[in-house]
Amino acid sequence: VGKTALAIEAAHRLGIDRVLSTDNIRQVMRIMLSPELMPALHASSFDAWRNLPGVAQSDDPVIEGFLAQASAVSVGVRAVLDRAVNENTSLVLDGVSLLPGLVDLTPFHDVADVIVLVVATLDPEAFRARFEARGTEQERRGTHRYVENLDAILRIQEYYLEVADRNGVPIVDNDSKDRSVLLILRHVVDTLGS
């Protein structure tokens, strides 16, 4: 949906030097934790369920696998947040593993401004077009897998939006990069000003 591009642009406009994706956190964790120990880490978010025994029979295996992966990555996310606070450093963190409510932000209330929002592409055809365009631009990334698994990816986004609503987290529909960056900046400024 353009999370990383928006994160980089918003960080640039806010004068923040550090931008990190949960993909990077997950990759470090994959090297440290074997597939036998943490099977959900060793797949994409939309097919993590395939690595988990017994999940295929659950009511929603795609969401179960996604939650298993996001829960594992949240440990690394918490460590990155702790480090940023300890270093008194601003950070923009993006990624599908940042499910609202998954990381307990209570310890940060008195020591940091942790601002959460969700970026989505609400139009399924625009969503598909993004992955297809990415496939022609980034052939090494294996983007055809994303297009082939679009239903699962859309299911995760639907779940994500439900969780964001339940947690009162604002949602930015990334239908225009410039507009989305402005909405993100406005949310940051409004949150810091209140």
mmCIF file with all atom_site columns, C-alpha atoms in Angstrom:
data_model
loop_
_atom_site.group_PDB
_atom_site.id
_atom_site.type_symbol
_atom_site.label_atom_id
_atom_site.label_alt_id
_atom_site.label_comp_id
_atom_site.label_asym_id
_atom_site.label_entity_id
_atom_site.label_seq_id
_atom_site.pdbx_PDB_ins_code
_atom_site.Cartn_x
_atom_site.Cartn_y
_atom_site.Cartn_z
_atom_site.occupancy
_atom_site.B_iso_or_equiv
_atom_site.pdbx_formal_charge
_atom_site.auth_seq_id
_atom_site.auth_comp_id
_atom_site.auth_asym_id
_atom_site.auth_atom_id
_atom_site.pdbx_PDB_model_num
ATOM 1   C CA . VAL A 1 1   ? 0.000   0.000   0.000   1.00 0.00 ? 1   VAL A CA 1
ATOM 2   C CA . GLY A 1 2   ? 3.046   2.274   -0.051  1.00 0.00 ? 2   GLY A CA 1
ATOM 3   C CA . LYS A 1 3   ? 3.863   2.212   3.669   1.00 0.00 ? 3   LYS A CA 1
ATOM 4   C CA . THR A 1 4   ? 7.611   2.477   3.285   1.00 0.00 ? 4   THR A CA 1
ATOM 5   C CA . ALA A 1 5   ? 7.506   5.233   0.665   1.00 0.00 ? 5   ALA A CA 1
ATOM 6   C CA . LEU A 1 6   ? 5.177   7.265   2.889   1.00 0.00 ? 6   LEU A CA 1
ATOM 7   C CA . ALA A 1 7   ? 7.315   6.567   5.969   1.00 0.00 ? 7   ALA A CA 1
ATOM 8   C CA . ILE A 1 8   ? 10.440  7.814   4.208   1.00 0.00 ? 8   ILE A CA 1
ATOM 9   C CA . GLU A 1 9   ? 8.727   10.939  2.887   1.00 0.00 ? 9   GLU A CA 1
ATOM 10  C CA . ALA A 1 10  ? 7.058   11.769  6.211   1.00 0.00 ? 10  ALA A CA 1
ATOM 11  C CA . ALA A 1 11  ? 10.340  11.235  8.079   1.00 0.00 ? 11  ALA A CA 1
ATOM 12  C CA . HIS A 1 12  ? 12.148  13.499  5.621   1.00 0.00 ? 12  HIS A CA 1
ATOM 13  C CA . ARG A 1 13  ? 9.590   16.283  6.060   1.00 0.00 ? 13  ARG A CA 1
ATOM 14  C CA . LEU A 1 14  ? 9.685   15.892  9.850   1.00 0.00 ? 14  LEU A CA 1
ATOM 15  C CA . GLY A 1 15  ? 13.492  15.927  9.930   1.00 0.00 ? 15  GLY A CA 1
ATOM 16  C CA . ILE A 1 16  ? 13.700  12.385  11.284  1.00 0.00 ? 16  ILE A CA 1
ATOM 17  C CA . ASP A 1 17  ? 16.813  10.498  10.226  1.00 0.00 ? 17  ASP A CA 1
ATOM 18  C CA . ARG A 1 18  ? 15.790  6.990   11.243  1.00 0.00 ? 18  ARG A CA 1
ATOM 19  C CA . VAL A 1 19  ? 13.274  4.965   9.252   1.00 0.00 ? 19  VAL A CA 1
ATOM 20  C CA . LEU A 1 20  ? 12.973  1.254   9.872   1.00 0.00 ? 20  LEU A CA 1
ATOM 21  C CA . SER A 1 21  ? 10.634  -1.363  8.476   1.00 0.00 ? 21  SER A CA 1
ATOM 22  C CA . THR A 1 22  ? 9.372   -4.387  10.359  1.00 0.00 ? 22  THR A CA 1
ATOM 23  C CA . ASP A 1 23  ? 10.623  -6.358  7.334   1.00 0.00 ? 23  ASP A CA 1
ATOM 24  C CA . ASN A 1 24  ? 14.149  -5.577  8.561   1.00 0.00 ? 24  ASN A CA 1
ATOM 25  C CA . ILE A 1 25  ? 13.295  -6.638  12.100  1.00 0.00 ? 25  ILE A CA 1
ATOM 26  C CA . ARG A 1 26  ? 11.755  -9.871  10.811  1.00 0.00 ? 26  ARG A CA 1
ATOM 27  C CA . GLN A 1 27  ? 14.824  -10.605 8.666   1.00 0.00 ? 27  GLN A CA 1
ATOM 28  C CA . VAL A 1 28  ? 17.162  -10.250 11.656  1.00 0.00 ? 28  VAL A CA 1
ATOM 29  C CA . MET A 1 29  ? 14.870  -12.492 13.681  1.00 0.00 ? 29  MET A CA 1
ATOM 30  C CA . ARG A 1 30  ? 14.842  -15.082 10.864  1.00 0.00 ? 30  ARG A CA 1
ATOM 31  C CA . ILE A 1 31  ? 18.614  -15.348 11.053  1.00 0.00 ? 31  ILE A CA 1
ATOM 32  C CA . MET A 1 32  ? 18.541  -15.721 14.830  1.00 0.00 ? 32  MET A CA 1
ATOM 33  C CA . LEU A 1 33  ? 15.515  -18.016 15.141  1.00 0.00 ? 33  LEU A CA 1
ATOM 34  C CA . SER A 1 34  ? 15.273  -21.204 13.095  1.00 0.00 ? 34  SER A CA 1
ATOM 35  C CA . PRO A 1 35  ? 12.152  -22.195 11.157  1.00 0.00 ? 35  PRO A CA 1
ATOM 36  C CA . GLU A 1 36  ? 11.665  -25.007 13.669  1.00 0.00 ? 36  GLU A CA 1
ATOM 37  C CA . LEU A 1 37  ? 11.626  -22.558 16.570  1.00 0.00 ? 37  LEU A CA 1
ATOM 38  C CA . MET A 1 38  ? 9.604   -19.731 14.952  1.00 0.00 ? 38  MET A CA 1
ATOM 39  C CA . PRO A 1 39  ? 7.961   -21.060 11.781  1.00 0.00 ? 39  PRO A CA 1
ATOM 40  C CA . ALA A 1 40  ? 5.682   -18.040 11.199  1.00 0.00 ? 40  ALA A CA 1
ATOM 41  C CA . LEU A 1 41  ? 8.700   -15.748 10.767  1.00 0.00 ? 41  LEU A CA 1
ATOM 42  C CA . HIS A 1 42  ? 9.951   -17.721 7.791   1.00 0.00 ? 42  HIS A CA 1
ATOM 43  C CA . ALA A 1 43  ? 7.167   -16.812 5.349   1.00 0.00 ? 43  ALA A CA 1
ATOM 44  C CA . SER A 1 44  ? 5.341   -13.790 4.020   1.00 0.00 ? 44  SER A CA 1
ATOM 45  C CA . SER A 1 45  ? 2.558   -12.413 6.205   1.00 0.00 ? 45  SER A CA 1
ATOM 46  C CA . PHE A 1 46  ? -0.098  -13.772 3.830   1.00 0.00 ? 46  PHE A CA 1
ATOM 47  C CA . ASP A 1 47  ? 1.150   -17.355 3.881   1.00 0.00 ? 47  ASP A CA 1
ATOM 48  C CA . ALA A 1 48  ? 2.684   -17.679 7.364   1.00 0.00 ? 48  ALA A CA 1
ATOM 49  C CA . TRP A 1 49  ? -0.196  -20.010 8.225   1.00 0.00 ? 49  TRP A CA 1
ATOM 50  C CA . ARG A 1 50  ? 1.285   -22.652 5.910   1.00 0.00 ? 50  ARG A CA 1
ATOM 51  C CA . ASN A 1 51  ? 4.234   -23.026 8.306   1.00 0.00 ? 51  ASN A CA 1
ATOM 52  C CA . LEU A 1 52  ? 2.056   -23.531 11.380  1.00 0.00 ? 52  LEU A CA 1
ATOM 53  C CA . PRO A 1 53  ? 0.840   -27.033 12.223  1.00 0.00 ? 53  PRO A CA 1
ATOM 54  C CA . GLY A 1 54  ? -2.922  -27.330 12.668  1.00 0.00 ? 54  GLY A CA 1
ATOM 55  C CA . VAL A 1 55  ? -3.725  -23.781 11.565  1.00 0.00 ? 55  VAL A CA 1
ATOM 56  C CA . ALA A 1 56  ? -5.132  -24.837 8.188   1.00 0.00 ? 56  ALA A CA 1
ATOM 57  C CA . GLN A 1 57  ? -8.185  -26.231 9.999   1.00 0.00 ? 57  GLN A CA 1
ATOM 58  C CA . SER A 1 58  ? -8.907  -23.019 11.898  1.00 0.00 ? 58  SER A CA 1
ATOM 59  C CA . ASP A 1 59  ? -11.725 -20.617 11.008  1.00 0.00 ? 59  ASP A CA 1
ATOM 60  C CA . ASP A 1 60  ? -9.354  -18.139 9.376   1.00 0.00 ? 60  ASP A CA 1
ATOM 61  C CA . PRO A 1 61  ? -5.877  -19.604 8.798   1.00 0.00 ? 61  PRO A CA 1
ATOM 62  C CA . VAL A 1 62  ? -4.582  -16.504 6.967   1.00 0.00 ? 62  VAL A CA 1
ATOM 63  C CA . ILE A 1 63  ? -5.321  -14.291 9.979   1.00 0.00 ? 63  ILE A CA 1
ATOM 64  C CA . GLU A 1 64  ? -4.010  -16.905 12.431  1.00 0.00 ? 64  GLU A CA 1
ATOM 65  C CA . GLY A 1 65  ? -0.700  -17.068 10.543  1.00 0.00 ? 65  GLY A CA 1
ATOM 66  C CA . PHE A 1 66  ? -0.513  -13.289 10.239  1.00 0.00 ? 66  PHE A CA 1
ATOM 67  C CA . LEU A 1 67  ? -1.116  -12.890 13.986  1.00 0.00 ? 67  LEU A CA 1
ATOM 68  C CA . ALA A 1 68  ? 1.533   -15.486 14.818  1.00 0.00 ? 68  ALA A CA 1
ATOM 69  C CA . GLN A 1 69  ? 4.054   -13.629 12.682  1.00 0.00 ? 69  GLN A CA 1
ATOM 70  C CA . ALA A 1 70  ? 3.075   -10.155 13.902  1.00 0.00 ? 70  ALA A CA 1
ATOM 71  C CA . SER A 1 71  ? 3.243   -11.331 17.535  1.00 0.00 ? 71  SER A CA 1
ATOM 72  C CA . ALA A 1 72  ? 6.745   -12.678 17.026  1.00 0.00 ? 72  ALA A CA 1
ATOM 73  C CA . VAL A 1 73  ? 7.928   -9.509  15.254  1.00 0.00 ? 73  VAL A CA 1
ATOM 74  C CA . SER A 1 74  ? 6.360   -7.352  17.980  1.00 0.00 ? 74  SER A CA 1
ATOM 75  C CA . VAL A 1 75  ? 9.167   -8.488  20.314  1.00 0.00 ? 75  VAL A CA 1
ATOM 76  C CA . GLY A 1 76  ? 11.679  -6.877  17.953  1.00 0.00 ? 76  GLY A CA 1
ATOM 77  C CA . VAL A 1 77  ? 9.450   -3.822  17.571  1.00 0.00 ? 77  VAL A CA 1
ATOM 78  C CA . ARG A 1 78  ? 9.387   -3.383  21.341  1.00 0.00 ? 78  ARG A CA 1
ATOM 79  C CA . ALA A 1 79  ? 13.187  -3.603  21.444  1.00 0.00 ? 79  ALA A CA 1
ATOM 80  C CA . VAL A 1 80  ? 13.517  -0.967  18.689  1.00 0.00 ? 80  VAL A CA 1
ATOM 81  C CA . LEU A 1 81  ? 11.144  1.361   20.560  1.00 0.00 ? 81  LEU A CA 1
ATOM 82  C CA . ASP A 1 82  ? 13.061  0.837   23.817  1.00 0.00 ? 82  ASP A CA 1
ATOM 83  C CA . ARG A 1 83  ? 16.321  1.661   22.085  1.00 0.00 ? 83  ARG A CA 1
ATOM 84  C CA . ALA A 1 84  ? 14.921  4.825   20.453  1.00 0.00 ? 84  ALA A CA 1
ATOM 85  C CA . VAL A 1 85  ? 13.663  6.015   23.838  1.00 0.00 ? 85  VAL A CA 1
ATOM 86  C CA . ASN A 1 86  ? 16.970  5.185   25.558  1.00 0.00 ? 86  ASN A CA 1
ATOM 87  C CA . GLU A 1 87  ? 18.845  7.124   22.863  1.00 0.00 ? 87  GLU A CA 1
ATOM 88  C CA . ASN A 1 88  ? 16.281  9.959   22.871  1.00 0.00 ? 88  ASN A CA 1
ATOM 89  C CA . THR A 1 89  ? 16.001  9.513   19.099  1.00 0.00 ? 89  THR A CA 1
ATOM 90  C CA . SER A 1 90  ? 13.041  10.058  16.819  1.00 0.00 ? 90  SER A CA 1
ATOM 91  C CA . LEU A 1 91  ? 12.128  7.120   14.613  1.00 0.00 ? 91  LEU A CA 1
ATOM 92  C CA . VAL A 1 92  ? 9.584   6.285   11.947  1.00 0.00 ? 92  VAL A CA 1
ATOM 93  C CA . LEU A 1 93  ? 8.708   2.612   11.968  1.00 0.00 ? 93  LEU A CA 1
ATOM 94  C CA . ASP A 1 94  ? 6.571   1.033   9.261   1.00 0.00 ? 94  ASP A CA 1
ATOM 95  C CA . GLY A 1 95  ? 5.362   -2.427  8.425   1.00 0.00 ? 95  GLY A CA 1
ATOM 96  C CA . VAL A 1 96  ? 2.490   -4.838  8.308   1.00 0.00 ? 96  VAL A CA 1
ATOM 97  C CA . SER A 1 97  ? 3.581   -6.333  11.634  1.00 0.00 ? 97  SER A CA 1
ATOM 98  C CA . LEU A 1 98  ? 2.631   -3.143  13.493  1.00 0.00 ? 98  LEU A CA 1
ATOM 99  C CA . LEU A 1 99  ? -0.880  -4.281  14.289  1.00 0.00 ? 99  LEU A CA 1
ATOM 100 C CA . PRO A 1 100 ? -2.547  -1.719  16.582  1.00 0.00 ? 100 PRO A CA 1
ATOM 101 C CA . GLY A 1 101 ? -2.777  -2.952  20.153  1.00 0.00 ? 101 GLY A CA 1
ATOM 102 C CA . LEU A 1 102 ? -0.234  -5.749  19.694  1.00 0.00 ? 102 LEU A CA 1
ATOM 103 C CA . VAL A 1 103 ? 2.649   -3.872  21.343  1.00 0.00 ? 103 VAL A CA 1
ATOM 104 C CA . ASP A 1 104 ? 1.850   -2.497  24.785  1.00 0.00 ? 104 ASP A CA 1
ATOM 105 C CA . LEU A 1 105 ? 2.650   1.209   24.523  1.00 0.00 ? 105 LEU A CA 1
ATOM 106 C CA . THR A 1 106 ? 1.840   1.963   28.173  1.00 0.00 ? 106 THR A CA 1
ATOM 107 C CA . PRO A 1 107 ? 5.515   2.003   29.266  1.00 0.00 ? 107 PRO A CA 1
ATOM 108 C CA . PHE A 1 108 ? 6.172   4.818   26.789  1.00 0.00 ? 108 PHE A CA 1
ATOM 109 C CA . HIS A 1 109 ? 3.395   7.204   27.893  1.00 0.00 ? 109 HIS A CA 1
ATOM 110 C CA . ASP A 1 110 ? 5.582   9.325   30.161  1.00 0.00 ? 110 ASP A CA 1
ATOM 111 C CA . VAL A 1 111 ? 8.822   9.088   28.190  1.00 0.00 ? 111 VAL A CA 1
ATOM 112 C CA . ALA A 1 112 ? 7.955   9.314   24.480  1.00 0.00 ? 112 ALA A CA 1
ATOM 113 C CA . ASP A 1 113 ? 5.349   10.362  21.969  1.00 0.00 ? 113 ASP A CA 1
ATOM 114 C CA . VAL A 1 114 ? 4.465   7.158   20.149  1.00 0.00 ? 114 VAL A CA 1
ATOM 115 C CA . ILE A 1 115 ? 2.096   8.066   17.345  1.00 0.00 ? 115 ILE A CA 1
ATOM 116 C CA . VAL A 1 116 ? 0.265   5.243   15.606  1.00 0.00 ? 116 VAL A CA 1
ATOM 117 C CA . LEU A 1 117 ? -1.695  5.312   12.383  1.00 0.00 ? 117 LEU A CA 1
ATOM 118 C CA . VAL A 1 118 ? -2.606  2.825   9.681   1.00 0.00 ? 118 VAL A CA 1
ATOM 119 C CA . VAL A 1 119 ? -2.013  3.243   5.954   1.00 0.00 ? 119 VAL A CA 1
ATOM 120 C CA . ALA A 1 120 ? -4.262  1.286   3.591   1.00 0.00 ? 120 ALA A CA 1
ATOM 121 C CA . THR A 1 121 ? -5.381  1.205   -0.006  1.00 0.00 ? 121 THR A CA 1
ATOM 122 C CA . LEU A 1 122 ? -9.134  0.858   0.280   1.00 0.00 ? 122 LEU A CA 1
ATOM 123 C CA . ASP A 1 123 ? -9.865  0.342   -3.417  1.00 0.00 ? 123 ASP A CA 1
ATOM 124 C CA . PRO A 1 124 ? -9.123  -3.355  -4.239  1.00 0.00 ? 124 PRO A CA 1
ATOM 125 C CA . GLU A 1 125 ? -8.363  -2.554  -7.892  1.00 0.00 ? 125 GLU A CA 1
ATOM 126 C CA . ALA A 1 126 ? -5.897  0.167   -6.902  1.00 0.00 ? 126 ALA A CA 1
ATOM 127 C CA . PHE A 1 127 ? -4.396  -2.359  -4.493  1.00 0.00 ? 127 PHE A CA 1
ATOM 128 C CA . ARG A 1 128 ? -3.938  -4.896  -7.311  1.00 0.00 ? 128 ARG A CA 1
ATOM 129 C CA . ALA A 1 129 ? -2.504  -2.213  -9.617  1.00 0.00 ? 129 ALA A CA 1
ATOM 130 C CA . ARG A 1 130 ? 0.141   -1.327  -6.980  1.00 0.00 ? 130 ARG A CA 1
ATOM 131 C CA . PHE A 1 131 ? 1.387   -4.918  -6.830  1.00 0.00 ? 131 PHE A CA 1
ATOM 132 C CA . GLU A 1 132 ? 1.369   -5.303  -10.588 1.00 0.00 ? 132 GLU A CA 1
ATOM 133 C CA . ALA A 1 133 ? 3.325   -2.062  -11.014 1.00 0.00 ? 133 ALA A CA 1
ATOM 134 C CA . ARG A 1 134 ? 5.765   -3.140  -8.331  1.00 0.00 ? 134 ARG A CA 1
ATOM 135 C CA . GLY A 1 135 ? 6.260   -6.410  -10.222 1.00 0.00 ? 135 GLY A CA 1
ATOM 136 C CA . THR A 1 136 ? 7.448   -4.627  -13.343 1.00 0.00 ? 136 THR A CA 1
ATOM 137 C CA . GLU A 1 137 ? 9.651   -2.233  -11.354 1.00 0.00 ? 137 GLU A CA 1
ATOM 138 C CA . GLN A 1 138 ? 11.147  -4.743  -8.910  1.00 0.00 ? 138 GLN A CA 1
ATOM 139 C CA . GLU A 1 139 ? 11.430  -8.080  -10.694 1.00 0.00 ? 139 GLU A CA 1
ATOM 140 C CA . ARG A 1 140 ? 13.771  -9.575  -8.069  1.00 0.00 ? 140 ARG A CA 1
ATOM 141 C CA . ARG A 1 141 ? 11.169  -9.125  -5.354  1.00 0.00 ? 141 ARG A CA 1
ATOM 142 C CA . GLY A 1 142 ? 8.928   -11.882 -6.758  1.00 0.00 ? 142 GLY A CA 1
ATOM 143 C CA . THR A 1 143 ? 5.923   -9.620  -6.812  1.00 0.00 ? 143 THR A CA 1
ATOM 144 C CA . HIS A 1 144 ? 3.859   -12.097 -8.813  1.00 0.00 ? 144 HIS A CA 1
ATOM 145 C CA . ARG A 1 145 ? 3.428   -13.972 -5.510  1.00 0.00 ? 145 ARG A CA 1
ATOM 146 C CA . TYR A 1 146 ? 1.662   -10.929 -4.090  1.00 0.00 ? 146 TYR A CA 1
ATOM 147 C CA . VAL A 1 147 ? -0.741  -10.685 -7.019  1.00 0.00 ? 147 VAL A CA 1
ATOM 148 C CA . GLU A 1 148 ? -1.429  -14.427 -6.808  1.00 0.00 ? 148 GLU A CA 1
ATOM 149 C CA . ASN A 1 149 ? -2.212  -14.073 -3.089  1.00 0.00 ? 149 ASN A CA 1
ATOM 150 C CA . LEU A 1 150 ? -4.159  -10.839 -3.334  1.00 0.00 ? 150 LEU A CA 1
ATOM 151 C CA . ASP A 1 151 ? -7.271  -12.302 -1.688  1.00 0.00 ? 151 ASP A CA 1
ATOM 152 C CA . ALA A 1 152 ? -5.271  -13.270 1.403   1.00 0.00 ? 152 ALA A CA 1
ATOM 153 C CA . ILE A 1 153 ? -3.542  -9.887  1.459   1.00 0.00 ? 153 ILE A CA 1
ATOM 154 C CA . LEU A 1 154 ? -6.876  -8.092  1.209   1.00 0.00 ? 154 LEU A CA 1
ATOM 155 C CA . ARG A 1 155 ? -8.211  -10.291 4.031   1.00 0.00 ? 155 ARG A CA 1
ATOM 156 C CA . ILE A 1 156 ? -5.299  -9.194  6.218   1.00 0.00 ? 156 ILE A CA 1
ATOM 157 C CA . GLN A 1 157 ? -5.958  -5.545  5.346   1.00 0.00 ? 157 GLN A CA 1
ATOM 158 C CA . GLU A 1 158 ? -9.659  -5.975  6.204   1.00 0.00 ? 158 GLU A CA 1
ATOM 159 C CA . TYR A 1 159 ? -8.714  -7.473  9.568   1.00 0.00 ? 159 TYR A CA 1
ATOM 160 C CA . TYR A 1 160 ? -6.127  -4.731  10.117  1.00 0.00 ? 160 TYR A CA 1
ATOM 161 C CA . LEU A 1 161 ? -8.740  -2.039  9.505   1.00 0.00 ? 161 LEU A CA 1
ATOM 162 C CA . GLU A 1 162 ? -11.147 -3.703  11.954  1.00 0.00 ? 162 GLU A CA 1
ATOM 163 C CA . VAL A 1 163 ? -8.433  -3.748  14.631  1.00 0.00 ? 163 VAL A CA 1
ATOM 164 C CA . ALA A 1 164 ? -7.497  -0.123  13.901  1.00 0.00 ? 164 ALA A CA 1
ATOM 165 C CA . ASP A 1 165 ? -11.139 0.912   14.326  1.00 0.00 ? 165 ASP A CA 1
ATOM 166 C CA . ARG A 1 166 ? -11.437 -1.002  17.606  1.00 0.00 ? 166 ARG A CA 1
ATOM 167 C CA . ASN A 1 167 ? -8.291  0.713   18.908  1.00 0.00 ? 167 ASN A CA 1
ATOM 168 C CA . GLY A 1 168 ? -9.232  4.207   17.709  1.00 0.00 ? 168 GLY A CA 1
ATOM 169 C CA . VAL A 1 169 ? -6.257  4.376   15.338  1.00 0.00 ? 169 VAL A CA 1
ATOM 170 C CA . PRO A 1 170 ? -6.631  6.751   12.377  1.00 0.00 ? 170 PRO A CA 1
ATOM 171 C CA . ILE A 1 171 ? -6.580  5.211   8.892   1.00 0.00 ? 171 ILE A CA 1
ATOM 172 C CA . VAL A 1 172 ? -4.990  6.951   5.907   1.00 0.00 ? 172 VAL A CA 1
ATOM 173 C CA . ASP A 1 173 ? -6.292  5.770   2.531   1.00 0.00 ? 173 ASP A CA 1
ATOM 174 C CA . ASN A 1 174 ? -3.205  6.023   0.337   1.00 0.00 ? 174 ASN A CA 1
ATOM 175 C CA . ASP A 1 175 ? -4.920  7.035   -2.876  1.00 0.00 ? 175 ASP A CA 1
ATOM 176 C CA . SER A 1 176 ? -2.415  9.872   -3.450  1.00 0.00 ? 176 SER A CA 1
ATOM 177 C CA . LYS A 1 177 ? 1.114   10.028  -2.055  1.00 0.00 ? 177 LYS A CA 1
ATOM 178 C CA . ASP A 1 178 ? 1.100   13.801  -1.561  1.00 0.00 ? 178 ASP A CA 1
ATOM 179 C CA . ARG A 1 179 ? -2.324  13.804  0.096   1.00 0.00 ? 179 ARG A CA 1
ATOM 180 C CA . SER A 1 180 ? -1.383  10.844  2.305   1.00 0.00 ? 180 SER A CA 1
ATOM 181 C CA . VAL A 1 181 ? 1.863   12.463  3.455   1.00 0.00 ? 181 VAL A CA 1
ATOM 182 C CA . LEU A 1 182 ? -0.065  15.630  4.337   1.00 0.00 ? 182 LEU A CA 1
ATOM 183 C CA . LEU A 1 183 ? -2.597  13.602  6.351   1.00 0.00 ? 183 LEU A CA 1
ATOM 184 C CA . ILE A 1 184 ? 0.216   11.837  8.187   1.00 0.00 ? 184 ILE A CA 1
ATOM 185 C CA . LEU A 1 185 ? 1.987   15.106  8.968   1.00 0.00 ? 185 LEU A CA 1
ATOM 186 C CA . ARG A 1 186 ? -1.256  16.710  10.125  1.00 0.00 ? 186 ARG A CA 1
ATOM 187 C CA . HIS A 1 187 ? -1.929  13.756  12.427  1.00 0.00 ? 187 HIS A CA 1
ATOM 188 C CA . VAL A 1 188 ? 1.582   13.970  13.908  1.00 0.00 ? 188 VAL A CA 1
ATOM 189 C CA . VAL A 1 189 ? 1.369   17.738  14.456  1.00 0.00 ? 189 VAL A CA 1
ATOM 190 C CA . ASP A 1 190 ? -2.148  17.529  15.922  1.00 0.00 ? 190 ASP A CA 1
ATOM 191 C CA . THR A 1 191 ? -1.144  14.696  18.255  1.00 0.00 ? 191 THR A CA 1
ATOM 192 C CA . LEU A 1 192 ? 1.974   16.494  19.465  1.00 0.00 ? 192 LEU A CA 1
ATOM 193 C CA . GLY A 1 193 ? 0.014   19.725  19.899  1.00 0.00 ? 193 GLY A CA 1
ATOM 194 C CA . SER A 1 194 ? -2.631  18.206  22.133  1.00 0.00 ? 194 SER A CA 1
#
